[in-house]
mmCIF file of C-alpha atoms in Angstrom:
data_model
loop_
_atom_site.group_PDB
_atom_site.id
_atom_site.type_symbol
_atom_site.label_atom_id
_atom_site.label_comp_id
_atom_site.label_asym_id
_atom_site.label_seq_id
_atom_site.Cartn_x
_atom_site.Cartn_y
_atom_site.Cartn_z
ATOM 1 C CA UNK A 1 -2.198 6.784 14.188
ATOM 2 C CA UNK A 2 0.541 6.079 12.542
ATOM 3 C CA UNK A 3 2.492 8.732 10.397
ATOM 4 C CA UNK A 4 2.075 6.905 7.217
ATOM 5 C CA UNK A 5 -1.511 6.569 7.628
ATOM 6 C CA UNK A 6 -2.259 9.869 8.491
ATOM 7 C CA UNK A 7 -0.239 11.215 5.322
ATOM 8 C CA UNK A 8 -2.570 8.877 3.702
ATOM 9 C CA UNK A 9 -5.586 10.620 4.845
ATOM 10 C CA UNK A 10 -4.536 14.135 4.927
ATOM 11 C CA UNK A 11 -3.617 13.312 0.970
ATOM 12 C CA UNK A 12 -7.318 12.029 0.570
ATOM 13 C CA UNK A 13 -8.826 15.121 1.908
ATOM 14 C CA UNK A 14 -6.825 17.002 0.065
ATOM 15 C CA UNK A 15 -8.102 14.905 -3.354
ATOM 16 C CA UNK A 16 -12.115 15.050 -2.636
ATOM 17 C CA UNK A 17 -11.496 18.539 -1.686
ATOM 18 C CA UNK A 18 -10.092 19.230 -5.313
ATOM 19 C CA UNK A 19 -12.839 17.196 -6.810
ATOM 20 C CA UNK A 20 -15.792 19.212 -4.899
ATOM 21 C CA UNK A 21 -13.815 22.121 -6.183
ATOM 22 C CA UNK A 22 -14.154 20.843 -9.675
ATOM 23 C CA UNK A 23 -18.175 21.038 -8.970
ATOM 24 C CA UNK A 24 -18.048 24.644 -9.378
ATOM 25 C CA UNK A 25 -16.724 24.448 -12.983
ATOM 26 C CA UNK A 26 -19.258 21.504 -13.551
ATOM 27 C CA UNK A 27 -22.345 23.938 -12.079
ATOM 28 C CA UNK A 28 -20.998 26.640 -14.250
ATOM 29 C CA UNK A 29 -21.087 24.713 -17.058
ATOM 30 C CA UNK A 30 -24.432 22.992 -16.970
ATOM 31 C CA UNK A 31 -25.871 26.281 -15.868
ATOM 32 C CA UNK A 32 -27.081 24.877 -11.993
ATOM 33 C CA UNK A 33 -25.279 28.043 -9.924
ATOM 34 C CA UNK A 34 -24.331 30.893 -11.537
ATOM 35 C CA UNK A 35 -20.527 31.060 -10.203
ATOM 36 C CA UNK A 36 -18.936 34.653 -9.801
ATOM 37 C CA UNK A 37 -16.012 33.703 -9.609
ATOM 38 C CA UNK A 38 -15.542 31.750 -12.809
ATOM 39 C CA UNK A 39 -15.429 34.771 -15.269
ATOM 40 C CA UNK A 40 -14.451 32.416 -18.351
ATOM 41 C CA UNK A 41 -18.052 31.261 -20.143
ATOM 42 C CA UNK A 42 -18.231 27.494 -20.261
ATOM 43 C CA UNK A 43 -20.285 25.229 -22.305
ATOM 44 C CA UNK A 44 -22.756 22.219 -21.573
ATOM 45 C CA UNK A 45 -19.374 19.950 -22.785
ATOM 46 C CA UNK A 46 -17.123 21.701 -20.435
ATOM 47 C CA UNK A 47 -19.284 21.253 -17.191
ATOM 48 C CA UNK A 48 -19.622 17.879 -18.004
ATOM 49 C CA UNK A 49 -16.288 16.892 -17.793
ATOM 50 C CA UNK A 50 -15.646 18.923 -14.946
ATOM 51 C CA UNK A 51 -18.096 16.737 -13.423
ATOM 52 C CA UNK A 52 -16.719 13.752 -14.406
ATOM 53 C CA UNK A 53 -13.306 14.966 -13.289
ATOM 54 C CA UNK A 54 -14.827 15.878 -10.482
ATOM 55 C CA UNK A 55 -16.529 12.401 -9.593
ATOM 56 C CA UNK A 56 -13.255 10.623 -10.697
ATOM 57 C CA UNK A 57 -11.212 12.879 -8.365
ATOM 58 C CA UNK A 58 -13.908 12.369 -5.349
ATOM 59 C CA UNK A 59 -13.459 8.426 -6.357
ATOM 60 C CA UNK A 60 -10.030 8.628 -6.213
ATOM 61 C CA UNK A 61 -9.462 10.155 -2.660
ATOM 62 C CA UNK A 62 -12.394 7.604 -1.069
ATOM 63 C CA UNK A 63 -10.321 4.601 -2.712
ATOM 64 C CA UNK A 64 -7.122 6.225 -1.224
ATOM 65 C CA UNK A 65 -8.492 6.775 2.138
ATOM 66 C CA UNK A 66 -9.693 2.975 1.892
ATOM 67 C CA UNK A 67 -6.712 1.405 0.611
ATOM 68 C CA UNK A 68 -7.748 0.390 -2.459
ATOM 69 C CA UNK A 69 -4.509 -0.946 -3.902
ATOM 70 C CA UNK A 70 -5.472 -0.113 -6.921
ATOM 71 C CA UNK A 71 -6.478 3.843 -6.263
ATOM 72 C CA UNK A 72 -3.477 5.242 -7.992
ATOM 73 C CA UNK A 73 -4.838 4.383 -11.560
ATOM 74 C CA UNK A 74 -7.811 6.499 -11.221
ATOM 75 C CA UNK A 75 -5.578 8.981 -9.602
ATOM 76 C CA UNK A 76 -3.205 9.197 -12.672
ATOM 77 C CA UNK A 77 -6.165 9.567 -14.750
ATOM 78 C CA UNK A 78 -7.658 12.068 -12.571
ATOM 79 C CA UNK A 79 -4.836 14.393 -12.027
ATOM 80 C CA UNK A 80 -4.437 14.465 -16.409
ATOM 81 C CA UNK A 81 -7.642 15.057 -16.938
ATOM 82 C CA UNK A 82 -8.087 17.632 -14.197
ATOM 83 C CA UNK A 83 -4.922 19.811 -14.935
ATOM 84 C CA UNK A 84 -6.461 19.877 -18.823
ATOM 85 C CA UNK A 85 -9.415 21.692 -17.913
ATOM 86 C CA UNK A 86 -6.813 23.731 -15.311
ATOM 87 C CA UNK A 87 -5.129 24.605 -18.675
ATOM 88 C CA UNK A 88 -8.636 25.440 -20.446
ATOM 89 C CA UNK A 89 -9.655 27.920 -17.853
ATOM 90 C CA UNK A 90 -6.342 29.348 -16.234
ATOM 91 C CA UNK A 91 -7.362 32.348 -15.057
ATOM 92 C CA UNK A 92 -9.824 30.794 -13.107
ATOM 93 C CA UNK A 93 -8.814 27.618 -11.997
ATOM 94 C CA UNK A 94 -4.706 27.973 -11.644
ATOM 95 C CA UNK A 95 -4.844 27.595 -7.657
ATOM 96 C CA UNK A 96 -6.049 23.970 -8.795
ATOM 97 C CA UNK A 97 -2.340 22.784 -10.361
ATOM 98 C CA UNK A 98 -1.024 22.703 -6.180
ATOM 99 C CA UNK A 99 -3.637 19.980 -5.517
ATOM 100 C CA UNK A 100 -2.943 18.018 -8.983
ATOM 101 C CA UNK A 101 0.930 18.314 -7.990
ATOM 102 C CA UNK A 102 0.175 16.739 -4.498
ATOM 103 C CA UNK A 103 -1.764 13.804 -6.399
ATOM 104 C CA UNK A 104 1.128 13.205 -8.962
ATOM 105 C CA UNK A 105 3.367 12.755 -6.212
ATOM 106 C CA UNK A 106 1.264 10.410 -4.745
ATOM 107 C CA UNK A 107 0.496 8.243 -7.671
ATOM 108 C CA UNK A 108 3.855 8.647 -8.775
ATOM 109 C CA UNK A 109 4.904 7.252 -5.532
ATOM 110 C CA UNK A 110 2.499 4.387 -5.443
ATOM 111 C CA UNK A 111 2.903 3.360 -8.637
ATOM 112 C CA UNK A 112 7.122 3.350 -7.668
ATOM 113 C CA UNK A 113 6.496 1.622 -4.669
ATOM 114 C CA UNK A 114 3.709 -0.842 -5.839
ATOM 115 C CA UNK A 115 2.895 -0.897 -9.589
ATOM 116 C CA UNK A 116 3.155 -3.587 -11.923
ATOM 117 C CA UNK A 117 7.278 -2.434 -12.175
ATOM 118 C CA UNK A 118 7.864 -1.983 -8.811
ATOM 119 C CA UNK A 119 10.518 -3.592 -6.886
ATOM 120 C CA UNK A 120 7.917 -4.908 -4.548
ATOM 121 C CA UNK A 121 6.669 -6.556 -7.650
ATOM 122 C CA UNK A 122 9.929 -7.977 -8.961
ATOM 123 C CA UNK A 123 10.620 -9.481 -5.455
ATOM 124 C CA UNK A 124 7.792 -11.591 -5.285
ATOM 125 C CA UNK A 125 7.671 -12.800 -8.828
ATOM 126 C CA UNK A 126 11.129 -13.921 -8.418
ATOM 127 C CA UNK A 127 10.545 -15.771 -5.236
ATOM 128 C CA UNK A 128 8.124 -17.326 -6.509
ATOM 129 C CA UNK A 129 10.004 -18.666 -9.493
ATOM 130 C CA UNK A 130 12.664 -19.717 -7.217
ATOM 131 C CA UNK A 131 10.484 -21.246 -5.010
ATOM 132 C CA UNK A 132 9.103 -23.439 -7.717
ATOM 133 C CA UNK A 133 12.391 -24.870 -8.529
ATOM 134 C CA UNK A 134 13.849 -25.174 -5.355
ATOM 135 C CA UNK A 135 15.735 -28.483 -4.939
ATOM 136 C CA UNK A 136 15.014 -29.998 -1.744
ATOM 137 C CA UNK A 137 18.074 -30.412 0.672
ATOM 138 C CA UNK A 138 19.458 -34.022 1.822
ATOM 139 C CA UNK A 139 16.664 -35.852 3.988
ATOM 140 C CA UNK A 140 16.557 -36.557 7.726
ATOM 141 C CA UNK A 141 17.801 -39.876 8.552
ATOM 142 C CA UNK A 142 17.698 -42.028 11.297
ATOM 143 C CA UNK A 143 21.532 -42.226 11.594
ATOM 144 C CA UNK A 144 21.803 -38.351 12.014
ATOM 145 C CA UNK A 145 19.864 -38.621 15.395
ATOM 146 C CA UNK A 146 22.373 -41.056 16.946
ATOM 147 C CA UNK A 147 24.831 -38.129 18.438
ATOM 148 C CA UNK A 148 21.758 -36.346 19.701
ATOM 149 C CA UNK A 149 20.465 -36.659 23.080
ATOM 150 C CA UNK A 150 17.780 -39.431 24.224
ATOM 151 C CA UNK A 151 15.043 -37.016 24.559
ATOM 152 C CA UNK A 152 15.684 -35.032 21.754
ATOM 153 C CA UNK A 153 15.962 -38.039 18.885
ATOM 154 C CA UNK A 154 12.997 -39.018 20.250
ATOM 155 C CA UNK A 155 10.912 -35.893 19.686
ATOM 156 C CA UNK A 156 12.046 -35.643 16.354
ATOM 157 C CA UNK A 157 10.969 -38.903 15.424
ATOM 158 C CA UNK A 158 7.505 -37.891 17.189
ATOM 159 C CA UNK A 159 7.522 -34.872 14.942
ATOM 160 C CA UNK A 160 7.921 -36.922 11.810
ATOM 161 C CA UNK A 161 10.986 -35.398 10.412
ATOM 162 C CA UNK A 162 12.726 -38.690 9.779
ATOM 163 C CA UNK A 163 12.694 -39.256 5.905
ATOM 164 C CA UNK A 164 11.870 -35.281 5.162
ATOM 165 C CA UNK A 165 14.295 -32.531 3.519
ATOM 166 C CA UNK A 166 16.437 -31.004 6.370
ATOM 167 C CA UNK A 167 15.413 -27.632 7.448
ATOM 168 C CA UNK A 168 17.170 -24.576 5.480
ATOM 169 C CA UNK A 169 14.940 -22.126 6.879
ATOM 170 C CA UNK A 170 12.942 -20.666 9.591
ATOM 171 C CA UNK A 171 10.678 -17.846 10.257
ATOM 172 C CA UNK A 172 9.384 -17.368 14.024
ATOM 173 C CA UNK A 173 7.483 -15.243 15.689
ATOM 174 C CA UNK A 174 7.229 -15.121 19.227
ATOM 175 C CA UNK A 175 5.105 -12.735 21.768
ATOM 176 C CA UNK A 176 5.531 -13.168 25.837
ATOM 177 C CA UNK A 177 5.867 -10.390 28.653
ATOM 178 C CA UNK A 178 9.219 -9.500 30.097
ATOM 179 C CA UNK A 179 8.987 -7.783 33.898
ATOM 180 C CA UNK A 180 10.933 -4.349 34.049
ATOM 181 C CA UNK A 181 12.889 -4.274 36.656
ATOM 182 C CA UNK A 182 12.345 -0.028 37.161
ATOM 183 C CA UNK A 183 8.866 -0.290 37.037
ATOM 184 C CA UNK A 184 8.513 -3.852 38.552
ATOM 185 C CA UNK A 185 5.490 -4.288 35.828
ATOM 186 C CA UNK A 186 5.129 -6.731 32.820
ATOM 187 C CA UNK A 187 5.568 -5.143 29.659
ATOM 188 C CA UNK A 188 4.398 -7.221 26.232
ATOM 189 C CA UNK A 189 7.436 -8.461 24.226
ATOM 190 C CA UNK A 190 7.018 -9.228 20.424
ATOM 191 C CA UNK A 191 9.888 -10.074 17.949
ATOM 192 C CA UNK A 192 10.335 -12.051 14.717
ATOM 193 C CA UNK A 193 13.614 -14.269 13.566
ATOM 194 C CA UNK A 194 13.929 -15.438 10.190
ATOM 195 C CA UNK A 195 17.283 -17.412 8.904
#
């Protein structure tokens, strides 16, 4: 596992945690459990939107642990909505603002990293544009293959590059083994070359 993905999860747990949390408040409120612990009364209203926080936190850390790419919306609208009714009932409920902080800097960091104004974002939608107007580059010809070698000229003509836009770019990847000489074992090779 890698270290991003299990920052991923341990974030998650720590979400539906908060939401099951926010049950208490929601069982206080709708008078299921009678909660010692909550000393503030509450009121029908109240324990219905800590249930619905609740549910939306709960949401929030399944999409996460899922990789819903779009988790971090419910999580900004979680994390508001849950450090409101933090505010309402203080006393009670102030261990609550460490898990909200640890799901701001999560959404904040998603939404950085991959939101609509994300450089991520910008990247793409640029090469995109850029790859709509790209010019093509002067064409393959049969006079270029003259100074190449017999075999060569001839595979390019096989590969039906005569008459198409020279290459600008290319993006391989290639896997193989390569035998250690230490351990006198094969050992799997990958690598990527783009130019």
């Amino acid at each position: 596992m890698t270290g991003r993905v299990f920052a991923r999860r341990a974030v998650a747990v720590v979400i539906i945690g908060h939401g099951l949390v926010h049950l208490l408040g929601a069982a206080t409120g709708l008078g299921w459990v009678d909660v010692p612990q909550l000393t503030r009364p509450m009121s029908a209203a109240a324990g219905i939107a800590w249930l619905t926080t609740a549910l939306l936190l709960i949401g929030t850390g399944l999409l996460l642990a899922a990789s819903a790419r779009w988790w971090w919306i419910t999580g900004a609208v979680g994390v508001v909505a849950s450090q409101t009714l933090i505010v309402t009932a203080w006393g009670d409920a102030v261990a609550g603002t460490a898990a909200n902080a640890v799901l701001l800097v999560a959404v904040v960091h998603r939404y950085a990293s991959r939101g609509p104004r994300s450089y991520r974002v910008e990247f793409h939608r640029r090469s995109g544009l850029a790859l709509e107007h790209a010019v093509a580059g002067p064409l393959v010809h049969e006079a270029d293959l003259a100074q190449l070698p017999d075999l060569v000229a001839a595979y390019v003509r096989r590969s039906g590059a005569v008459g198409q836009p020279r290459v600008a770019s290319l993006h391989a990847h290639v896997s193989g083994r390569i035998r250690s000489s230490a351990t006198s074992r094969w050992m799997p090779f990958h690598g990527e070359q783009v130019n």
